[in-house]
Structure formats: structure tokens, C-alpha cells
PDB file of C-alpha atoms in Angstrom:
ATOM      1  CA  UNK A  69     -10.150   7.994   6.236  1.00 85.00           C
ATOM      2  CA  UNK A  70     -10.964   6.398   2.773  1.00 94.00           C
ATOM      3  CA  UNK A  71     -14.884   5.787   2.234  1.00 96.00           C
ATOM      4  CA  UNK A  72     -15.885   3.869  -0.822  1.00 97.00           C
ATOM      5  CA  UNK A  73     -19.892   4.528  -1.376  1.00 97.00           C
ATOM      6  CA  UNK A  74     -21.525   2.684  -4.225  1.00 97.00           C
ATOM      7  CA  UNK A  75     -18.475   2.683  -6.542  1.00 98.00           C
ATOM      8  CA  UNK A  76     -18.767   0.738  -9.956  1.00 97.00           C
ATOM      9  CA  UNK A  77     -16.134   1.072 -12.920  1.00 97.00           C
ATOM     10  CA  UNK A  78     -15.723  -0.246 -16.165  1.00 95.00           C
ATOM     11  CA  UNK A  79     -13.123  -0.720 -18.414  1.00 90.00           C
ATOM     12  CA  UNK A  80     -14.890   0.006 -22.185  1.00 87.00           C
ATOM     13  CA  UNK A  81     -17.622  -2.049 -21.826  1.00 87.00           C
ATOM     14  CA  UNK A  82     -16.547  -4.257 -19.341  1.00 92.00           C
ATOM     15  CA  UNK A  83     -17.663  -3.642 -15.805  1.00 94.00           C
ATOM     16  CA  UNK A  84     -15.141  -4.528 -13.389  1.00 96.00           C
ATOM     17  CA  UNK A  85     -16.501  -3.040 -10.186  1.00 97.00           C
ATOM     18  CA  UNK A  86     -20.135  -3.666  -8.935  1.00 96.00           C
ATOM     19  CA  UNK A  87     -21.587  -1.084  -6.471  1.00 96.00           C
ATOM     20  CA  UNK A  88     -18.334  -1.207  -4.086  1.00 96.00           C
ATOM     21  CA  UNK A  89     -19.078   0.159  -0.396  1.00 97.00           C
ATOM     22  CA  UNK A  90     -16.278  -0.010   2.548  1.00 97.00           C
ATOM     23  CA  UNK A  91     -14.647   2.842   4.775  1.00 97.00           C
ATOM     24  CA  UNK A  92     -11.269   2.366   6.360  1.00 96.00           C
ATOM     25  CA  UNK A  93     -11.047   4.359   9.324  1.00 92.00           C
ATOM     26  CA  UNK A  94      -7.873   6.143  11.343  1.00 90.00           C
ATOM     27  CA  UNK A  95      -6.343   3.298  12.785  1.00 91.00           C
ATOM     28  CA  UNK A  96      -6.974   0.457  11.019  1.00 93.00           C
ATOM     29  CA  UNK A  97      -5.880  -2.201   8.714  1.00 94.00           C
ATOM     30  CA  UNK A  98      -8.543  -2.992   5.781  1.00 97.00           C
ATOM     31  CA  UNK A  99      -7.495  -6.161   3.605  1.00 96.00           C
ATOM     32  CA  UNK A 100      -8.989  -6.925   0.546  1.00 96.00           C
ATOM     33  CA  UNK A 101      -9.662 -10.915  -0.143  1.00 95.00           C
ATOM     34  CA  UNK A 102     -10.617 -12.739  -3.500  1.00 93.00           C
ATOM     35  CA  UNK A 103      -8.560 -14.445  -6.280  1.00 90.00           C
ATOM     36  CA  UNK A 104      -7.170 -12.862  -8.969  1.00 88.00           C
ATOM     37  CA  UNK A 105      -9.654 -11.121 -10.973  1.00 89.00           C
ATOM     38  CA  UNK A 106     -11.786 -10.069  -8.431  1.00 92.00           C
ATOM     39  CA  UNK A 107     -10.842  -6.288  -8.783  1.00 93.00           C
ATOM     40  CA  UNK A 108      -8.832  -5.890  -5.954  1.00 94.00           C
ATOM     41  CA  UNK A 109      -6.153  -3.795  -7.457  1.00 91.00           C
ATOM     42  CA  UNK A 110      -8.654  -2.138  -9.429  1.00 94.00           C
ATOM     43  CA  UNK A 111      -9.915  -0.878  -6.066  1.00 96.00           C
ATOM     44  CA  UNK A 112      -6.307   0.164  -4.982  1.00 94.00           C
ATOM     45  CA  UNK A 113      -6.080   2.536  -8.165  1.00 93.00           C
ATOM     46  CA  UNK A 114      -9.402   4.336  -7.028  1.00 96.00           C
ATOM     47  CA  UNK A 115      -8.344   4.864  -3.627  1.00 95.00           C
ATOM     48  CA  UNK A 116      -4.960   6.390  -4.766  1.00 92.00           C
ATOM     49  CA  UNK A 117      -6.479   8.435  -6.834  1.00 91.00           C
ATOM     50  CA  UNK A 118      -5.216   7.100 -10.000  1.00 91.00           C
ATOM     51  CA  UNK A 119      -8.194   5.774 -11.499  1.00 95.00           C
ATOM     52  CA  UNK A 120     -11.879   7.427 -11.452  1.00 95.00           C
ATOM     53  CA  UNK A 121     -14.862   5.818 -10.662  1.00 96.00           C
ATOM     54  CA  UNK A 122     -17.816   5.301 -13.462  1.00 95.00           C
ATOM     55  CA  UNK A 123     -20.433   5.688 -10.938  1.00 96.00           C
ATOM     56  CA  UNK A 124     -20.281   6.325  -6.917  1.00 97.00           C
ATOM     57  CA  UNK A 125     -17.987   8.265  -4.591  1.00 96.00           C
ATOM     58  CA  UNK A 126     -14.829   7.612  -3.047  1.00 96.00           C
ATOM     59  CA  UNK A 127     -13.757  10.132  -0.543  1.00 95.00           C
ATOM     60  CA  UNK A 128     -10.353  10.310   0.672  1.00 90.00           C
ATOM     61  CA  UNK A 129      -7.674  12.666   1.954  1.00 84.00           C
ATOM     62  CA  UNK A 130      -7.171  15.720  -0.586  1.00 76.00           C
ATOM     63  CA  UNK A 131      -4.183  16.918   1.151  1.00 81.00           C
ATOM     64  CA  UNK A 132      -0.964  16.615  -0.724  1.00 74.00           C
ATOM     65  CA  UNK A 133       1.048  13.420   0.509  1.00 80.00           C
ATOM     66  CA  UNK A 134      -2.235  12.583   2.485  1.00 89.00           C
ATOM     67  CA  UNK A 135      -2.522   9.154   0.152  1.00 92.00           C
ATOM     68  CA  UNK A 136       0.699   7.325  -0.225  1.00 92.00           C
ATOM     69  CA  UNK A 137       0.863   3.746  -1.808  1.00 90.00           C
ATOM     70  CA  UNK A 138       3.704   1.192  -1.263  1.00 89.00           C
ATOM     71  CA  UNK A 139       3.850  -0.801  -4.423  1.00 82.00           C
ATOM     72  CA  UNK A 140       3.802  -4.601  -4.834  1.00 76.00           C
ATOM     73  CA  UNK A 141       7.953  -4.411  -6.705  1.00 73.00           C
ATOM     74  CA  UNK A 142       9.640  -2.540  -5.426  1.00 71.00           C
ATOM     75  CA  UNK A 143      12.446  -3.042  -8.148  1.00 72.00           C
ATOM     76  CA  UNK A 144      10.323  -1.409 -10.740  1.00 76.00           C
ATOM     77  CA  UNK A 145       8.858   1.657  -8.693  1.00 82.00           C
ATOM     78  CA  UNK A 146      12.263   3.025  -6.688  1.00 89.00           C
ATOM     79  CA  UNK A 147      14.522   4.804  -9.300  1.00 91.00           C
ATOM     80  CA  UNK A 148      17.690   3.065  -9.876  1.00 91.00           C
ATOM     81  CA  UNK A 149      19.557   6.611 -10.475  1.00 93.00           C
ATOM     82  CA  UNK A 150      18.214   7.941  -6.851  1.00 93.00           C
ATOM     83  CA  UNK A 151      20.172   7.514  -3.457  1.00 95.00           C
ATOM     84  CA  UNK A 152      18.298   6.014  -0.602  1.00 95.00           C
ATOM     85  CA  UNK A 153      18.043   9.253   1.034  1.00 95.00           C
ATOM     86  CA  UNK A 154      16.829  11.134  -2.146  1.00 93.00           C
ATOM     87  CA  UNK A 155      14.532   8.191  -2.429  1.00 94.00           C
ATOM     88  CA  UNK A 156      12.962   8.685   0.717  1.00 94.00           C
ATOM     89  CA  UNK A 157      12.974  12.496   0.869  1.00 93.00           C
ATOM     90  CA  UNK A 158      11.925  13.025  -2.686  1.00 90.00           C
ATOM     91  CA  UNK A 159       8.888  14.147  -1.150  1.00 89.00           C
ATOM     92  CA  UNK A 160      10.100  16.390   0.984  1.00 90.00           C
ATOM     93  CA  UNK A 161      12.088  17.902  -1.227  1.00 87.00           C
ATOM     94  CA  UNK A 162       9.039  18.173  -3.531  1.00 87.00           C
ATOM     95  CA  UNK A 163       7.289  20.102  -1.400  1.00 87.00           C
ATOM     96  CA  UNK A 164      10.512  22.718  -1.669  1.00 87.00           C
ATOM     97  CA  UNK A 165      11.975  21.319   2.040  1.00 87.00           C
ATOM     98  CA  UNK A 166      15.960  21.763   1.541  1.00 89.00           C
ATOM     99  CA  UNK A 167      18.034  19.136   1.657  1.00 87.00           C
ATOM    100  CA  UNK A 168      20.162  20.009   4.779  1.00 86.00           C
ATOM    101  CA  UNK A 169      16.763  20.509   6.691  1.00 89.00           C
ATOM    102  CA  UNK A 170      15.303  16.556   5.909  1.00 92.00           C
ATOM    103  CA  UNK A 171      18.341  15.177   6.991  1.00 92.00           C
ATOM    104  CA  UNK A 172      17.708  13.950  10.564  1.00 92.00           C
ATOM    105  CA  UNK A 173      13.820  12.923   9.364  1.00 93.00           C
ATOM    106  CA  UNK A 174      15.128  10.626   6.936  1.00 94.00           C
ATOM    107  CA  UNK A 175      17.398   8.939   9.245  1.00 93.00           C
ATOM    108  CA  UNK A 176      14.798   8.771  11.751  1.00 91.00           C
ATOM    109  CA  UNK A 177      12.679   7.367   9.003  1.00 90.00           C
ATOM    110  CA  UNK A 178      14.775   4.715   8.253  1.00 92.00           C
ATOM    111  CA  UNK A 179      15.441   4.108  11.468  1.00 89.00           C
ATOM    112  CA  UNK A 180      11.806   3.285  12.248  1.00 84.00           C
ATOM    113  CA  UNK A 181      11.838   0.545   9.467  1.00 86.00           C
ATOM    114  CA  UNK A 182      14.510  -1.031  10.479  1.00 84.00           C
ATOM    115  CA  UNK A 183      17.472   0.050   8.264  1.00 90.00           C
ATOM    116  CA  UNK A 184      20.777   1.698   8.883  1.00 90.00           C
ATOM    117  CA  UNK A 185      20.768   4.927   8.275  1.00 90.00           C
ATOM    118  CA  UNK A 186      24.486   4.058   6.740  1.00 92.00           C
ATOM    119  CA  UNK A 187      22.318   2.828   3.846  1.00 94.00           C
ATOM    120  CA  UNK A 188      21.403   6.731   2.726  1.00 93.00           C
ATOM    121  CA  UNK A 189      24.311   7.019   0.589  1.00 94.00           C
ATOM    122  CA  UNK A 190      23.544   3.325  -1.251  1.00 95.00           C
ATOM    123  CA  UNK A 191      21.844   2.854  -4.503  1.00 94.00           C
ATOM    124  CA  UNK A 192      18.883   0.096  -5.217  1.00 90.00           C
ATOM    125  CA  UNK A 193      21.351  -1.588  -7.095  1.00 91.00           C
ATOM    126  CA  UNK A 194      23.143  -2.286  -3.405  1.00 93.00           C
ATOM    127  CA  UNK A 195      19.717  -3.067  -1.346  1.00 92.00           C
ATOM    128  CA  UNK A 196      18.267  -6.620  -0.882  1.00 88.00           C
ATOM    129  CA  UNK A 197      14.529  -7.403  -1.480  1.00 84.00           C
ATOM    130  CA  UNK A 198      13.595  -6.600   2.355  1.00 84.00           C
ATOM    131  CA  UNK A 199      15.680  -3.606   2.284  1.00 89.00           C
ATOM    132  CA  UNK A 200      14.458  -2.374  -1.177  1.00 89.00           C
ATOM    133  CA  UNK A 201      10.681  -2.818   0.394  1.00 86.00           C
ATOM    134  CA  UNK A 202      11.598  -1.119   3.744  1.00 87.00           C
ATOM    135  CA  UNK A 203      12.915   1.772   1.632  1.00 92.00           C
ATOM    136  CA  UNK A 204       9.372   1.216  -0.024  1.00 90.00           C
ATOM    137  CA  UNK A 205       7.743   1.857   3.234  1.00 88.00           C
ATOM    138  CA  UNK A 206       9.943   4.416   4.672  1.00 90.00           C
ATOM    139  CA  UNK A 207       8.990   6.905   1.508  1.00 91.00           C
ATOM    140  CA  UNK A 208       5.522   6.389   1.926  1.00 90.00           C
ATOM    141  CA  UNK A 209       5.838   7.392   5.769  1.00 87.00           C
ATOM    142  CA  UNK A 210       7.340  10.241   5.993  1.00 90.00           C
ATOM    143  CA  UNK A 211       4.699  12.297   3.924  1.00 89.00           C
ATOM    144  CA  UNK A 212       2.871  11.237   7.590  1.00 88.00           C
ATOM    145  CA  UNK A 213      -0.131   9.828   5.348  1.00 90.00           C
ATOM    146  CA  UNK A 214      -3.325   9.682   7.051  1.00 91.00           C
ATOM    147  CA  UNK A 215      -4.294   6.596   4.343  1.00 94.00           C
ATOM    148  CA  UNK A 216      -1.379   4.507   3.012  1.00 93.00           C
ATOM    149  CA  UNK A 217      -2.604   1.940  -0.215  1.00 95.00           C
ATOM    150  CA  UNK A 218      -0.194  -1.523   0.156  1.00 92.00           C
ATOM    151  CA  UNK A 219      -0.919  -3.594  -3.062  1.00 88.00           C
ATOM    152  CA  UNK A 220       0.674  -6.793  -2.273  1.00 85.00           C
ATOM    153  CA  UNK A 221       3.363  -5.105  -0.702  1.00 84.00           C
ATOM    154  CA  UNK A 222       5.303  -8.619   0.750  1.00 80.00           C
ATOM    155  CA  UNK A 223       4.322 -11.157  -1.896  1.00 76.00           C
ATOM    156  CA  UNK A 224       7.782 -11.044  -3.896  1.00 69.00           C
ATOM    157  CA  UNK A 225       9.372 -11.535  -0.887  1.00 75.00           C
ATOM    158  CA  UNK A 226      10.595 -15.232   0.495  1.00 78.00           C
ATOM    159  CA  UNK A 227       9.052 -15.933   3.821  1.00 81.00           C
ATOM    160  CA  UNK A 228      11.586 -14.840   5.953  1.00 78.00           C
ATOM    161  CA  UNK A 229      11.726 -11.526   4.778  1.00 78.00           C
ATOM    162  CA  UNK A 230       7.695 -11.087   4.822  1.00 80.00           C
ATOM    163  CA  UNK A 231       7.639 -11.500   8.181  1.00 81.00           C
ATOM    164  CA  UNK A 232      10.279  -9.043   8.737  1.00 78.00           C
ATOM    165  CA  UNK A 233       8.353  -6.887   6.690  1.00 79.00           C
ATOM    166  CA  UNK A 234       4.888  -7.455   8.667  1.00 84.00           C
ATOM    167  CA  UNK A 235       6.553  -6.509  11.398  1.00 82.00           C
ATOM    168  CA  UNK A 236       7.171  -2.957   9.906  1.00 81.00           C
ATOM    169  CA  UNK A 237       4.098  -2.780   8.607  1.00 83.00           C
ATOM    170  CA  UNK A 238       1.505  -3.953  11.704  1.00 82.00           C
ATOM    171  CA  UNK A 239       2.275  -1.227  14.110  1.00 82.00           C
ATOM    172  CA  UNK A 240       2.402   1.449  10.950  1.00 79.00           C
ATOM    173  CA  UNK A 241      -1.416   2.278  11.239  1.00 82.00           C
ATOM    174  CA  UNK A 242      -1.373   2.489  15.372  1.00 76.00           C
ATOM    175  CA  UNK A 243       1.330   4.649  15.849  1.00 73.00           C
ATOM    176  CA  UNK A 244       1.220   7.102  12.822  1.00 70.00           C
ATOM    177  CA  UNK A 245      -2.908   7.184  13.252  1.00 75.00           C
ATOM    178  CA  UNK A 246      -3.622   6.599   9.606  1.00 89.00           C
ATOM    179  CA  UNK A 247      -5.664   3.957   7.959  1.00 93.00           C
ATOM    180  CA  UNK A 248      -4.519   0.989   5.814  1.00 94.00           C
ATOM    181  CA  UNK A 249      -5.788  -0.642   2.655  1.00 96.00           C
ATOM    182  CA  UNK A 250      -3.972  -3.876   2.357  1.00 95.00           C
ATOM    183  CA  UNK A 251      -4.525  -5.497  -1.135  1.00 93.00           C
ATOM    184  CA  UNK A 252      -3.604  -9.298  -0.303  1.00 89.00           C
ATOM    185  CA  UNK A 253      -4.153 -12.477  -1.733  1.00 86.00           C
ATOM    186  CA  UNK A 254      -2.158 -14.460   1.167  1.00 88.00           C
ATOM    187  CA  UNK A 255      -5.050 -14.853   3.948  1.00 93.00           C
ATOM    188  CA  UNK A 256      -2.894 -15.893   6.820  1.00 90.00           C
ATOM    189  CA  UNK A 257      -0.854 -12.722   6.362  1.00 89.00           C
ATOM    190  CA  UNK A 258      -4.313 -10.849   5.895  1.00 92.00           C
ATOM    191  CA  UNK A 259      -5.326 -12.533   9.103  1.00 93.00           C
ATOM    192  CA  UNK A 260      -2.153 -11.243  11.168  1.00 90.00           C
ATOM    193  CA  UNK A 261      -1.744  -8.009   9.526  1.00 91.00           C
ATOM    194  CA  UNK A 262      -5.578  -6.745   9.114  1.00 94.00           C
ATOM    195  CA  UNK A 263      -8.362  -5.566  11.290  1.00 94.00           C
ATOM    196  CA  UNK A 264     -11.210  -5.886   9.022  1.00 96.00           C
ATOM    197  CA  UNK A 265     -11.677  -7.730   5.764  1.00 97.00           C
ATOM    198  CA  UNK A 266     -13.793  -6.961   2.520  1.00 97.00           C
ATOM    199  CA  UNK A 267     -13.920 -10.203   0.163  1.00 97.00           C
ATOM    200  CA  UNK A 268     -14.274  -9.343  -3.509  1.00 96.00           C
ATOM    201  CA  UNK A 269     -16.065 -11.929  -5.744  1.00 96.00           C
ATOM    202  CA  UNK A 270     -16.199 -10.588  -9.772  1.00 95.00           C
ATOM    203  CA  UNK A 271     -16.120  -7.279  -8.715  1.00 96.00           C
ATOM    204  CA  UNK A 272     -19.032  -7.583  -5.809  1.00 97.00           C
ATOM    205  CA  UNK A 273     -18.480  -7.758  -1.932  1.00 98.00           C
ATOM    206  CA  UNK A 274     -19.676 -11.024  -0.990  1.00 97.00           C
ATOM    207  CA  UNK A 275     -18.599 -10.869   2.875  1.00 97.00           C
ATOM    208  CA  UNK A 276     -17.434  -8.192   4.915  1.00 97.00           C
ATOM    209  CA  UNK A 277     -16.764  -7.163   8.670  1.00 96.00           C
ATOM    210  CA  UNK A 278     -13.752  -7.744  11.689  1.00 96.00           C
ATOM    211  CA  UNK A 279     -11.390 -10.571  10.768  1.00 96.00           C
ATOM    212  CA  UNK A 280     -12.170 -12.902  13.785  1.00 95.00           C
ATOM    213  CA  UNK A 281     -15.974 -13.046  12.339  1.00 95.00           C
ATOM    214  CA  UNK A 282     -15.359 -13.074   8.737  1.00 96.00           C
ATOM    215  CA  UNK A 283     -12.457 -16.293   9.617  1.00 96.00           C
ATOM    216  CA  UNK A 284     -14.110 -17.949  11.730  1.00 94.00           C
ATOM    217  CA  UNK A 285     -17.880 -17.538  10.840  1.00 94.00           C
ATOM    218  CA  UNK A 286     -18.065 -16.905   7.179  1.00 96.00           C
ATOM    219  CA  UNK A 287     -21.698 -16.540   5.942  1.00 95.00           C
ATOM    220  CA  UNK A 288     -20.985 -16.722   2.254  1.00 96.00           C
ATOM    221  CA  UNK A 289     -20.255 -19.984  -0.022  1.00 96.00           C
ATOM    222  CA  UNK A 290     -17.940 -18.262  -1.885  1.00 96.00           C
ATOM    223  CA  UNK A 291     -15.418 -16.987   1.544  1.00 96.00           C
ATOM    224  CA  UNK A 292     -15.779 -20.245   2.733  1.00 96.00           C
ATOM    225  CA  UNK A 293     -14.422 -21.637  -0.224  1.00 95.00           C
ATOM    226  CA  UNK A 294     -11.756 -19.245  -0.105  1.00 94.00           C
ATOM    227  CA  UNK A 295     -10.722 -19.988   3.249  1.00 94.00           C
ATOM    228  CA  UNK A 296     -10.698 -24.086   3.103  1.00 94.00           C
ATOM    229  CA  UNK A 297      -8.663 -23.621  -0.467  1.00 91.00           C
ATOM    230  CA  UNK A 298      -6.048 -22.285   1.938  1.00 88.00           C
ATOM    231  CA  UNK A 299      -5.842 -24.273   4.565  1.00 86.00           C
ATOM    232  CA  UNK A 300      -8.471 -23.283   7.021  1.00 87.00           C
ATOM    233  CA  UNK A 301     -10.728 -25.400   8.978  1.00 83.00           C
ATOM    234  CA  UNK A 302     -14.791 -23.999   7.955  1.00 75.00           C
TER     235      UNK A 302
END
């Protein structure tokens, strides 16, 4: 579970974050909304641990490989030098697992994400978008996160392959009982793939709750803004 309680941060002298509160539980999808600016990925560096907060608490998982983040290129964060299968199993092999013991997890990995496991031997250089992202995925899951951090983890993707990709991701959180963070600025993906939604306004929650309510009864100006610049009927 990641719990965000009263969590502001700065960068210098410029406050980015605003009093921040949210949990996402074991078994759910958690999307953050707002345009660009809004602090969204800002939010995604706290949860993974990368950043620190200036004021507040955020409590996640401590154990190692318990927080695992799927990045928005996956280009620029899967080494071009790697294999897929030392890709994947990197953290395994990390944690001092041998190499002829993670064979049949990474291949069931893969497997699970829709990939041949022919494509262990193959280099990035050999991969397509979807297949680079699904490698993506597949390296985050096999550390068996309980919290996994997506930061726009479909949006260099063309449309075709996003939906492939959702259909990876959705039943991630169900069957591997971990919780999701979703940082999204498409909101009809957000609507299929999330359970909840936070919307970020200049570093504030404006709105917040299941995505039914939030989508089809938004109580703030600014979410209902956001939803009718994209299409929806408020």
C-alpha cells in the first residue's frame, strides 16, 4: 500500500506540491488527472522513492523490489547492451539469484505479458514499441511488487498498441495483489484502466474518489473542465 499524508515539496523556492493526501490500496488502480504542470510526475518520484518530501509522510513498501516503476520510454530506460532475459532478471540476479535458477520465471514472465519467450535472446535494438513496453512491464513484475508506479506508461505508443498494452496492464493489480499508481493524462484510458482517481490542479487535489463518481458527477469547476476538454458529456 502507498499512503500519501499531507505531502508538500518544493523545488528552491518554488512549491510544487500543496498538502497532497491519497492511499492506494492492495488491489487497486489509482490514476492521477490534471494537465501538465499539475505535479503529477512529481508525485510519481515521491512514491518511488526517488524524491523526498519537504513536509508530510509518504509511507510505502520498504522491502527491496517492493516499489517498482514502469517508465513512460521505454527506449531510454531498458539498456541497449542487455538481453531481454538479463533485462528482465536483472533483478533477480541482483538479489544474487543465479542465472540457471531464473530461467523458467523469466519465461513465465514474459509469457504473462504476452511475448515469446523466443524473444530472451533479442536485444532492444530488435523489439517494437509494444514489445519494448511489455519487456517494461515484465521487469517490474517479477520483483512481485506489492506497489508498481506507471508514469505514462502507454502514451508513446500508437493506439493499437495501447490497447494491447492496457490489456497487460488491467488485470496486473488483481492477480499479483499489489496496488497501482497510474500517472495519466489520457482520461478515457484512466477511465478503463483505473479504480479511483485523484485530480491534481497546481499542485492541490481538487476532486477525488471511485471513477464512476468522479466521471460522471464531478463537484469541482476545474474536473469538469477537464472532462468536457476531452470529450465528455458534464
Amino acid at each position: 500500500m502507498l499512503s500519501f499524508k499531507q505531502v508538500s515539496f518544493s523545488y528552491g523556492n518554488k512549491p510544487i506540491l500543496h498538502d497532497i493526501s491519497f492511499t492506494v490500496p492492495a488491489g487497486k488502480v489509482v490514476a492521477l488527472l490534471g494537465e501538465s504542470g499539475a505535479g503529477k510526475s512529481t508525485v510519481a518520484n515521491l512514491a518511488c522513492g526517488l524524491l523526498k518530501p519537504g513536509a508530510g509522510h509518504v509511507i510505502r513498501p520498504l522491502k527491496a523490489g517492493a516499489t517498482q516503476m514502469i517508465f513512460q520510454s521505454s527506449s531510454l530506460s531498458l539498456s541497449p547492451h542487455l538481453s531481454v532475459f538479463e533485462l528482465v532478471g536483472e533483478g533477480l540476479l541482483i538479489q544474487g539469484r543465479k542465472r540457471k535458477n531464473i530461467v523458467d520465471e523469466v519465461q513465465a514472465c514474459l509469457a504473462s505479458v504476452g511475448l515469446d519467450t523466443s524473444l530472451s535472446s533479442r536485444y532492444v535494438a530488435d523489439l517494437s514499441g509494444g514489445q519494448r513496453q511489455r519487456v517494461n512491464i515484465a521487469r517490474a513484475i517479477i520483483m512481485r511488487p506489492q506497489l508498481i508506479v506507471a508514469d505514462e506508461p502507454v502514451s508513446a505508443l500508437d493506439v493499437s498498441v495501447q490497447a494491447q498494452i492496457c490489456n497487460v496492464l488491467k488485470p496486473l493489480v488483481h492477480n499479483k495483489q499489489c496496488g497501482m499508481l497510474l500517472v495519466i493524462h489520457d482520461l478515457r484510458l484512466a477511465e478503463y484502466l483505473a479504480d479511483e482517481v485523484v485530480v491534481l490542479k497546481q499542485g492541490r487535489i481538487v476532486e477525488q474518489g471511485c471513477v464512476a463518481s468522479v466521471y460522471h458527477e464531478p463537484t469541482h469547476s476545474y474536473t469538469q473542465a477537464l472532462l468536457a476538454a476531452n470529450g465528455y458529456a458534464v
